[in-house]
Coordinates of C-alpha atoms in Angstrom, one line a residue:
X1 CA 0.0 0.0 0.0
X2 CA 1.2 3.3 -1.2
X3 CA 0.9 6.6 1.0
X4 CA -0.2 9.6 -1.2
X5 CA 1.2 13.1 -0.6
X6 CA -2.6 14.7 -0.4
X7 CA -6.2 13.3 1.0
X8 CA -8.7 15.7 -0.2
X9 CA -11.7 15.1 2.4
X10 CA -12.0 12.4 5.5
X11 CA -10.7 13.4 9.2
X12 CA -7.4 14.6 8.2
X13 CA -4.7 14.2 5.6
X14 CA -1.1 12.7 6.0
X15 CA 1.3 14.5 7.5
X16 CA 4.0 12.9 5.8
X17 CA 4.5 15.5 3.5
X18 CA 5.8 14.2 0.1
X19 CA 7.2 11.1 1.4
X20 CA 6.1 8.1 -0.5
X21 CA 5.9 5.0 1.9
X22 CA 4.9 1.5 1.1
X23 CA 3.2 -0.5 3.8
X24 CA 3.6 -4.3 4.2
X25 CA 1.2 -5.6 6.2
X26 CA -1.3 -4.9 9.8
X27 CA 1.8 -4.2 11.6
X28 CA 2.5 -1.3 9.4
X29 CA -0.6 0.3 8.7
X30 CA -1.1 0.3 12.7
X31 CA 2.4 2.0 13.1
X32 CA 1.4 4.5 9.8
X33 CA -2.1 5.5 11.7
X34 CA -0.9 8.6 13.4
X35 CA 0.8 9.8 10.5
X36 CA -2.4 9.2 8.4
X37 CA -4.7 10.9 10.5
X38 CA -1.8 14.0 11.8
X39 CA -3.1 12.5 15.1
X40 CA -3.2 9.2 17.3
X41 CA -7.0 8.7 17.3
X42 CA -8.2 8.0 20.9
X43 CA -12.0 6.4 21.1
X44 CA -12.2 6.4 17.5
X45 CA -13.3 4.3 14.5
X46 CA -11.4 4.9 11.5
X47 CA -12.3 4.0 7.9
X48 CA -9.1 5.0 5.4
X49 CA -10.2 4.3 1.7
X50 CA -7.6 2.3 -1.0
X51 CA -7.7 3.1 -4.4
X52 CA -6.2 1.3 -7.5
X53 CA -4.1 -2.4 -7.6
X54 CA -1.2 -1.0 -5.2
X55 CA -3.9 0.1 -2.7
X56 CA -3.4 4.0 -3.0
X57 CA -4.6 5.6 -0.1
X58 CA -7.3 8.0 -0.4
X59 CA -10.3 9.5 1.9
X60 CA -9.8 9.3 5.7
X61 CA -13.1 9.0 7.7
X62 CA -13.3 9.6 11.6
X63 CA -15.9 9.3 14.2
X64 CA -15.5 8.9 17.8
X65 CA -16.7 5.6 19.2
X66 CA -20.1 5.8 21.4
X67 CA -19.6 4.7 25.0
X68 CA -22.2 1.7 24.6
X69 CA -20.3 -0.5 22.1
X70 CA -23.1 -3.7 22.8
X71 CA -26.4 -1.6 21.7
X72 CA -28.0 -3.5 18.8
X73 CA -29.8 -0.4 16.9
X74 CA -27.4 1.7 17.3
X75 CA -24.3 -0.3 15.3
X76 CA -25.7 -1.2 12.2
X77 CA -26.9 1.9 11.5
X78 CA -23.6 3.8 12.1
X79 CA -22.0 1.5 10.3
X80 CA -24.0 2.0 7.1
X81 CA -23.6 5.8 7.5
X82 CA -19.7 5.3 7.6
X83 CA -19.2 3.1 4.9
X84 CA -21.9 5.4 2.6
X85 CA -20.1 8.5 3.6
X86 CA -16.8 7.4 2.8
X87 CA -17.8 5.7 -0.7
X88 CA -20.3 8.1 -1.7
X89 CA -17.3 11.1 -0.8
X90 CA -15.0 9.4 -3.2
X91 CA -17.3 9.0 -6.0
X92 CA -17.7 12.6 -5.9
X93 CA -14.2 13.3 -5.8
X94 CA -14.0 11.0 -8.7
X95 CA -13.2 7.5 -7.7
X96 CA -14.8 5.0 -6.2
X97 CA -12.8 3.1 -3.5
X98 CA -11.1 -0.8 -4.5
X99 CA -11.3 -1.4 -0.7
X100 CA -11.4 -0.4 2.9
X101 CA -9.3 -0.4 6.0
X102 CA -10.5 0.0 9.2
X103 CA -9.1 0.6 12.9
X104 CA -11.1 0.8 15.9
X105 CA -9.3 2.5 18.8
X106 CA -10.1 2.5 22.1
X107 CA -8.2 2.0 25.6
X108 CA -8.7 0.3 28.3
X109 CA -11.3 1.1 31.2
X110 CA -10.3 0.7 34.6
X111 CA -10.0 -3.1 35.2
X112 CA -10.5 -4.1 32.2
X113 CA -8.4 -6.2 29.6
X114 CA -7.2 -4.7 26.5
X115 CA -8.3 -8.2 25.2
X116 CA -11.5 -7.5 26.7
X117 CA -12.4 -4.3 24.5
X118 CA -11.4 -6.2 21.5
X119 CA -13.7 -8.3 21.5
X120 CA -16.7 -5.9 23.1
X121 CA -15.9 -3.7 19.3
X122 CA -16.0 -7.2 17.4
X123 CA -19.3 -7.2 16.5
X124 CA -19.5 -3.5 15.6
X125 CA -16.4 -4.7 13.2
X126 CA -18.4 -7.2 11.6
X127 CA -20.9 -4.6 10.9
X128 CA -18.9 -2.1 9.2
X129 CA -17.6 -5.3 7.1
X130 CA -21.0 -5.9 6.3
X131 CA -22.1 -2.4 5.4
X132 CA -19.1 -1.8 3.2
X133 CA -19.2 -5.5 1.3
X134 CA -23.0 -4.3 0.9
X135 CA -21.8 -1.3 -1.1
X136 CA -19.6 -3.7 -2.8
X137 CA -16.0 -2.4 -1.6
X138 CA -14.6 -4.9 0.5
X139 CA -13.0 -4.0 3.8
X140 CA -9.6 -6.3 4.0
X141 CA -8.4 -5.2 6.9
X142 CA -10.6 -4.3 10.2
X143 CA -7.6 -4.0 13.2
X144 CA -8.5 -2.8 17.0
X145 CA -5.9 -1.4 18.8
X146 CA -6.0 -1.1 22.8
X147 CA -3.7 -0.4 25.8
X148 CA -0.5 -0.4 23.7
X149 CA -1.1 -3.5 20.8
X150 CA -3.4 -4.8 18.1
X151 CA -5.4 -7.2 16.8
X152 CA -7.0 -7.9 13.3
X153 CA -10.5 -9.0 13.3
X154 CA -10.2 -10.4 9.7
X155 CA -7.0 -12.8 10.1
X156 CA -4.9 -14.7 13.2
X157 CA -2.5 -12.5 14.2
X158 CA 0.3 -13.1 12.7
X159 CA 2.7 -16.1 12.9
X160 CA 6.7 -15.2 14.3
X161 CA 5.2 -11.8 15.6
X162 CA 5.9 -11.2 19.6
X163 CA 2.6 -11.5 20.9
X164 CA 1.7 -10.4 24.8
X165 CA 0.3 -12.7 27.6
X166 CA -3.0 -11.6 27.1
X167 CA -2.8 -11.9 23.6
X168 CA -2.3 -9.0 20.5
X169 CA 1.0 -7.9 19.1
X170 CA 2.5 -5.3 20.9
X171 CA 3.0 -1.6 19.2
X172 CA 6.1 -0.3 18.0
X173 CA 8.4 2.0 20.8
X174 CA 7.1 5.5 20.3
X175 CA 9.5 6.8 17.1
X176 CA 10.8 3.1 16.7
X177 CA 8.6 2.3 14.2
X178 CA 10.5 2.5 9.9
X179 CA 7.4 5.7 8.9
X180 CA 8.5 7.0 12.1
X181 CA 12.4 7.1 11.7
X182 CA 11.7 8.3 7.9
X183 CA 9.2 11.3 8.9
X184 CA 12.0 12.1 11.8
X185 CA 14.5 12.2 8.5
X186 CA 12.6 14.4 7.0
X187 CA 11.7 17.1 9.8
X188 CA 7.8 15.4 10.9
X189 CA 7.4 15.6 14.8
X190 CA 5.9 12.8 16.4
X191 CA 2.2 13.2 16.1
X192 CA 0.0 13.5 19.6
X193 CA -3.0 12.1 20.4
X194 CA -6.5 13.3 19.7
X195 CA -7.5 14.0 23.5
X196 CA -4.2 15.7 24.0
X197 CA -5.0 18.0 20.8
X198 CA -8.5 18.7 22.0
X199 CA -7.2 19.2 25.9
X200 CA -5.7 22.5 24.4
X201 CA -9.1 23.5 23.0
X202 CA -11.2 22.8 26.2
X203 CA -12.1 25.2 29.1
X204 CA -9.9 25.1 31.9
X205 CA -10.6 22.6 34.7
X206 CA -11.7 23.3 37.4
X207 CA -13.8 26.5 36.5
X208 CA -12.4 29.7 36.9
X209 CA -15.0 31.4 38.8
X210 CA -12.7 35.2 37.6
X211 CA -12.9 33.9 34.1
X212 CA -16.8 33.9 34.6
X213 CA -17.1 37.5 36.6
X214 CA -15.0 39.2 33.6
X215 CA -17.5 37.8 30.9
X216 CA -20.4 38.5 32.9
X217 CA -19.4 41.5 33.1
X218 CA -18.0 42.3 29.4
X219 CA -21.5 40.9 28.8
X220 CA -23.7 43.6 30.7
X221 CA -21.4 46.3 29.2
X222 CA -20.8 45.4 25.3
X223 CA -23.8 43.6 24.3
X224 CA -26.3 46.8 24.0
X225 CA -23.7 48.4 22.2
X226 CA -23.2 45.8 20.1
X227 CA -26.8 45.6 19.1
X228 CA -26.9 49.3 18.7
X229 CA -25.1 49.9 14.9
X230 CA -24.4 53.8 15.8
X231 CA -22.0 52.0 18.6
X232 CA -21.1 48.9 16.9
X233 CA -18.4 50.0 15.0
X234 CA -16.5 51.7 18.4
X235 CA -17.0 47.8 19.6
X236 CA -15.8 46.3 16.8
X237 CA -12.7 48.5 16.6
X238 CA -11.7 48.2 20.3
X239 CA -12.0 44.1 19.7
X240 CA -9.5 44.4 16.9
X241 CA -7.3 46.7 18.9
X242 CA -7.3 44.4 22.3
X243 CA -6.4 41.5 19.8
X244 CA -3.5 43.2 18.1
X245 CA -2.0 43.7 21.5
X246 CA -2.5 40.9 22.5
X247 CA -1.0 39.1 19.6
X248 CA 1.8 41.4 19.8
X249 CA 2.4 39.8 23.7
X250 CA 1.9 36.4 22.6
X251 CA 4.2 36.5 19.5
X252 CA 7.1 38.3 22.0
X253 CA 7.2 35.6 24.7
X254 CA 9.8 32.7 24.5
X255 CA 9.1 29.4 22.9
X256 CA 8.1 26.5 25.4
X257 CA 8.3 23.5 23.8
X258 CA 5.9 21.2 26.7
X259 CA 2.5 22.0 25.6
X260 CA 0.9 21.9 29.0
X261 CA 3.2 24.7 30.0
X262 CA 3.4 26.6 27.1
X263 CA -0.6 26.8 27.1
X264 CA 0.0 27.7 30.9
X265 CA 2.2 30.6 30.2
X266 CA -0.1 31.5 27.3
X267 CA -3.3 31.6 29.9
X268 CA -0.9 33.8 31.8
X269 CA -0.4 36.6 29.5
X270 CA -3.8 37.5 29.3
X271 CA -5.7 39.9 31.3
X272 CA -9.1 39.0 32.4
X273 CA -10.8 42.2 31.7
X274 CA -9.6 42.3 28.5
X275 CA -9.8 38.9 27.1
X276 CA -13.7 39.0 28.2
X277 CA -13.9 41.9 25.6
X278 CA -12.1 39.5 23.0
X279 CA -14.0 37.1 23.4
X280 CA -17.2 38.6 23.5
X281 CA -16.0 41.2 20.9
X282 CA -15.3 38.5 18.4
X283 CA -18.9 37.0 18.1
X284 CA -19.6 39.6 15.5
X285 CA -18.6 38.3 12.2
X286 CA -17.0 42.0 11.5
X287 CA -14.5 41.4 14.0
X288 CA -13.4 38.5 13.3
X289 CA -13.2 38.8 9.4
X290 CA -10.9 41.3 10.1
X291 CA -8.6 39.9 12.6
X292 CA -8.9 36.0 10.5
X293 CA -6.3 38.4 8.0
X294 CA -3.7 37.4 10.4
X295 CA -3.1 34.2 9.0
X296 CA 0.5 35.0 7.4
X297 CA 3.3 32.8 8.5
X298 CA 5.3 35.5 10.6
X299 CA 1.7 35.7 12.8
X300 CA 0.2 32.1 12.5
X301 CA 2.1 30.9 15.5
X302 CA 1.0 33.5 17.9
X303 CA -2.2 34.0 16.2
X304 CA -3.5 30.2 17.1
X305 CA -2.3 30.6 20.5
X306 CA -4.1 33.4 21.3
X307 CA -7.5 31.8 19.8
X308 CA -7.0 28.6 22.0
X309 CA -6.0 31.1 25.1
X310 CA -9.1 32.8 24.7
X311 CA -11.2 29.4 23.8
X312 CA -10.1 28.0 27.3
X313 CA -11.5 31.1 28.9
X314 CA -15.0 29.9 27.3
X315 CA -16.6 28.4 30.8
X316 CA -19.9 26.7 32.0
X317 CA -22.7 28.9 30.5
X318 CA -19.9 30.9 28.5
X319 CA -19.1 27.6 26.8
X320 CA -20.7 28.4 23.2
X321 CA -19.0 31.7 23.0
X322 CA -15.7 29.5 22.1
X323 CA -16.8 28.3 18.5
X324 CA -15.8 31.5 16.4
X325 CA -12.4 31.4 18.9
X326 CA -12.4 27.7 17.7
X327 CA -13.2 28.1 13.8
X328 CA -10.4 31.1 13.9
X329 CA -8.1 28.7 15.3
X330 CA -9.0 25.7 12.5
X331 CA -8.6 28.5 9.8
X332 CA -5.1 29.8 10.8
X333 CA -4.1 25.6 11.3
X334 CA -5.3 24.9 8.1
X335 CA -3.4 27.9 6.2
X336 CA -0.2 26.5 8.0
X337 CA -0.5 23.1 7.0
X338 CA -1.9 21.8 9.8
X339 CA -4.6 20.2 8.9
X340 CA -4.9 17.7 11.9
X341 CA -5.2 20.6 14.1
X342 CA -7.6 22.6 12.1
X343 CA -9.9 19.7 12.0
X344 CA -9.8 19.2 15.2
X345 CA -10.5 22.6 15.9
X346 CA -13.4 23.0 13.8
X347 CA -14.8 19.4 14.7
X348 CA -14.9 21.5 18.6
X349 CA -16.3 24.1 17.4
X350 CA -19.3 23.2 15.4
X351 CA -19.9 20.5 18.1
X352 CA -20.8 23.4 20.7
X353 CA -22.5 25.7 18.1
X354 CA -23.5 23.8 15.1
X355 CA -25.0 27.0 13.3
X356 CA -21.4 28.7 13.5
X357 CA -21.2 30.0 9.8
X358 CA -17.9 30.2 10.1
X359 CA -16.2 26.8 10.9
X360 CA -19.3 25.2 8.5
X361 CA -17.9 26.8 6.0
X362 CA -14.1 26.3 6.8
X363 CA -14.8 22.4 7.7
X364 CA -16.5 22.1 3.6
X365 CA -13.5 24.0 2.8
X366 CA -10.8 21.4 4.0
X367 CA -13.1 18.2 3.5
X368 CA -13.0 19.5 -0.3
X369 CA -9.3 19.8 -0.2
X370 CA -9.8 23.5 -1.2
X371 CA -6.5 25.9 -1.4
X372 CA -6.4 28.6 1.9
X373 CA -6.2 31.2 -0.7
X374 CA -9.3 30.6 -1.9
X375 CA -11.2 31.3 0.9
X376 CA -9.0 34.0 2.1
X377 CA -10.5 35.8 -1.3
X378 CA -13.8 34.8 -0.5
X379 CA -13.4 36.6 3.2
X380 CA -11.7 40.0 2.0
X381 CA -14.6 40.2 -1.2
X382 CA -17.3 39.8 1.8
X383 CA -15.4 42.2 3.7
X384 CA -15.2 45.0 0.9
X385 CA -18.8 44.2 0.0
X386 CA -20.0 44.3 3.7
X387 CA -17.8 47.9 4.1
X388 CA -19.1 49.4 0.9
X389 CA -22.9 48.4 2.5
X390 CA -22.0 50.0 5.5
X391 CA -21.2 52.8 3.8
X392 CA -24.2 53.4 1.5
X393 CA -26.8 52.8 4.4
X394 CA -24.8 55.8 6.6
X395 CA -25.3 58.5 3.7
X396 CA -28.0 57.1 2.6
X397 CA -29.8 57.1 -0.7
X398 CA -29.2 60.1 -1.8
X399 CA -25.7 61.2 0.2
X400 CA -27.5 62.2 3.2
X401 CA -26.4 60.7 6.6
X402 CA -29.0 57.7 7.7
X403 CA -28.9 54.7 9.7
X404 CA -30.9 51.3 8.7
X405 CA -32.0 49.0 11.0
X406 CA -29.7 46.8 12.7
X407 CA -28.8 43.5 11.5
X408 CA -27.6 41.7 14.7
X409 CA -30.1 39.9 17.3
X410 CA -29.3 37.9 20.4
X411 CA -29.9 33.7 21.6
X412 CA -28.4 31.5 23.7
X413 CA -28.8 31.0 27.7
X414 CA -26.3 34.2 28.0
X415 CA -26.8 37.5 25.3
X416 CA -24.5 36.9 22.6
X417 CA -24.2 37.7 19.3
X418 CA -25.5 35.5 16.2
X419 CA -22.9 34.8 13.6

């Protein structure tokens, strides 16, 4: 099986670059998952679609597993989703998959056998076999792995391999793996897992009862003039302005290369006052057109820090206030080539605000396999057109100064602005 430089649509394309790497056998594709997906996929069933005689990969499809893995409804039916989604995909995109490999990954529960899980995920295995054979692309290879080794459900595991006590063949040493030592060659850091990824997206734990007095406050204060359009502007302005400085801070401070302090120190450099206006500031779509320009390279860096800093700040009632934070951090990922990160980031966000224009329209973006720059056009021509709006409704029809009625109405358990 052949590794191709580009997936166009699935979870997330390989982060390999333009290494081409040919995989021998279970063992392999198990060590090449991370690299796939830009991401070890914790609680996840994975469908990756193969394409021609050498088994070109192709689409990458993710979901995360339910909790219940021994309800009878609820398995066949996502099974049948998965397998149409991922076929149906590549026939748009122009070709239909030969066959199908899948990976279910879960770890263990407390007291319980790695072996055990395996075989409480067999029968949903079975299922997705069925549903893909049904759509007449065969799946030949369905693997589970758990608590550090694998099994495949569609063949004994394999003779002279070292196999554990309670059964499976253990993983390769983290980096020991041969697609590990050639993306080290080539400059590719060791990928992290899914719940570490999305750790750096979540609200802080325990809640931070300041983080919630600051918004409440920002709240009371910025909402009415944010509703009022003779104000909104001053608002928007002062959003952009807090946000420069901010980005100014965060792209000043010194690299830490542990995430868990980096984020830390990142939490840190933000005032709570002012990162309640942020974040409140940046519900308006106006405000955060204009400060999703800072997508360069010399800015990225900073620019998704800052986004995930202000994300974390999203707490209990405040949590749905996160998803244009989120989206803004997918889009400034995806623009730097990280697309495990900006999928990630956009999954979160449109899982706590579903409606969020925004990441909707960044997540079709990247499924498509769209160029950045395409969308960047698309923002800065809504922009202009938005602006020259603006513009006409203040003079009015005939040059005089007016004002039409506002545009911008409130939801949610707390005010906020619609996007």
């Amino acid at each position: 099986m052949t590794q191709s430089n580009r997936t166009q649509y699935g979870e997330s394309s390989s982060s390999a670059g333009d290494m081409k790497i040919v995989l021998r056998g279970p063992d392999e594709l198990v060590d090449a998952l991370p690299f796939l997906m830009g991401y070890h996929p914790d609680d996840s069933v994975v469908l990756l679609a193969l394409h021609g005689e050498q088994g070109r990969f192709g689409g990458r499809l993710r979901v995360g597993l339910p909790e219940d893995p021994q309800d009878p409804e609820e398995w066949p039916q996502l099974a049948k989703q998965l397998a149409d989604c991922l076929v149906t995909g590549s026939v748009q995109r122009g070709g239909r998959p030969s066959s199908i490999v899948v990976f279910l990954c879960r770890d263990p529960r407390a007291g319980e056998r790695s072996s055990e899980v395996m075989e409480r995920l067999r029968p949903f295995a079975q299922q997705i076999r069925i549903a893909c054979g049904e759509l007449d692309v065969p799946v030949i290879e369905a693997l589970c792995v758990s608590g550090g080794r694998w099994w495949s459900y569609c063949r004994p595991e394999p003779g002279g391999a070292v196999h554990l006590p309670d059964g499976g063949v253990p993983l390769a040493e983290p980096g020991g793996s041969a697609i590990a030592a050639v993306a080290a060659y080539n400059g590719i850091r060791m990928p992290l897992s899914l719940r570490d990824l999305e750790s750096r997206l979540r609200p802080v734990e325990p809640r931070d009862a300041e983080y919630e007095t600051a918004l409440d406050l920002a709240c009371a204060r910025l909402v009415p003039r944010m509703l009022d359009r003779s104000t909104s502007v001053s608002v928007t302005q002062r959003t952009v302005e807090l946000a420069g400085i901010a980005l100014e801070a965060f792209g000043s401070a010194a690299p830490v290369t542990d995430p868990v302090r980096a984020d830390r120190r990142d939490d840190a450099l933000l005032v709570h006052g002012d990162a309640a206006e942020m974040i409140l500031g940046l519900q308006d779509r106006e405000a955060r057109d204009r400060v999703a320009e800072w997508a360069d390279p010399a800015r990225a860096d900073a620019a998704i820090r800052l986004w995930r800093a202000l994300a974390r700040r999203c707490t209990g009632p405040y949590a749905e206030h996160a998803a244009p934070l989120l989206a803004l951090t997918g889009w400034v990922a995806w623009c730097s080539d990280d697309e495990a990160q900006a999928r990630v980031a956009l999954y979160r966000a449109l899982d706590l605000e579903p409606h969020c224009t925004f990441a909707r329209l960044l997540q079709h973006a990247v499924s498509q396999g769209l160029d950045p720059e395409v969308v960047r056009r698309s923002l800065q021509s809504t922009r202009r057109r938005r602006i020259l709006e603006a513009t006409t409704v203040r003079r009015g029809p005939a040059g005089a100064a007016g004002r039409g009625p506002g545009r911008r109405s409130l939801g949610g358990r707390r005010a906020r602005i619609r996007r």
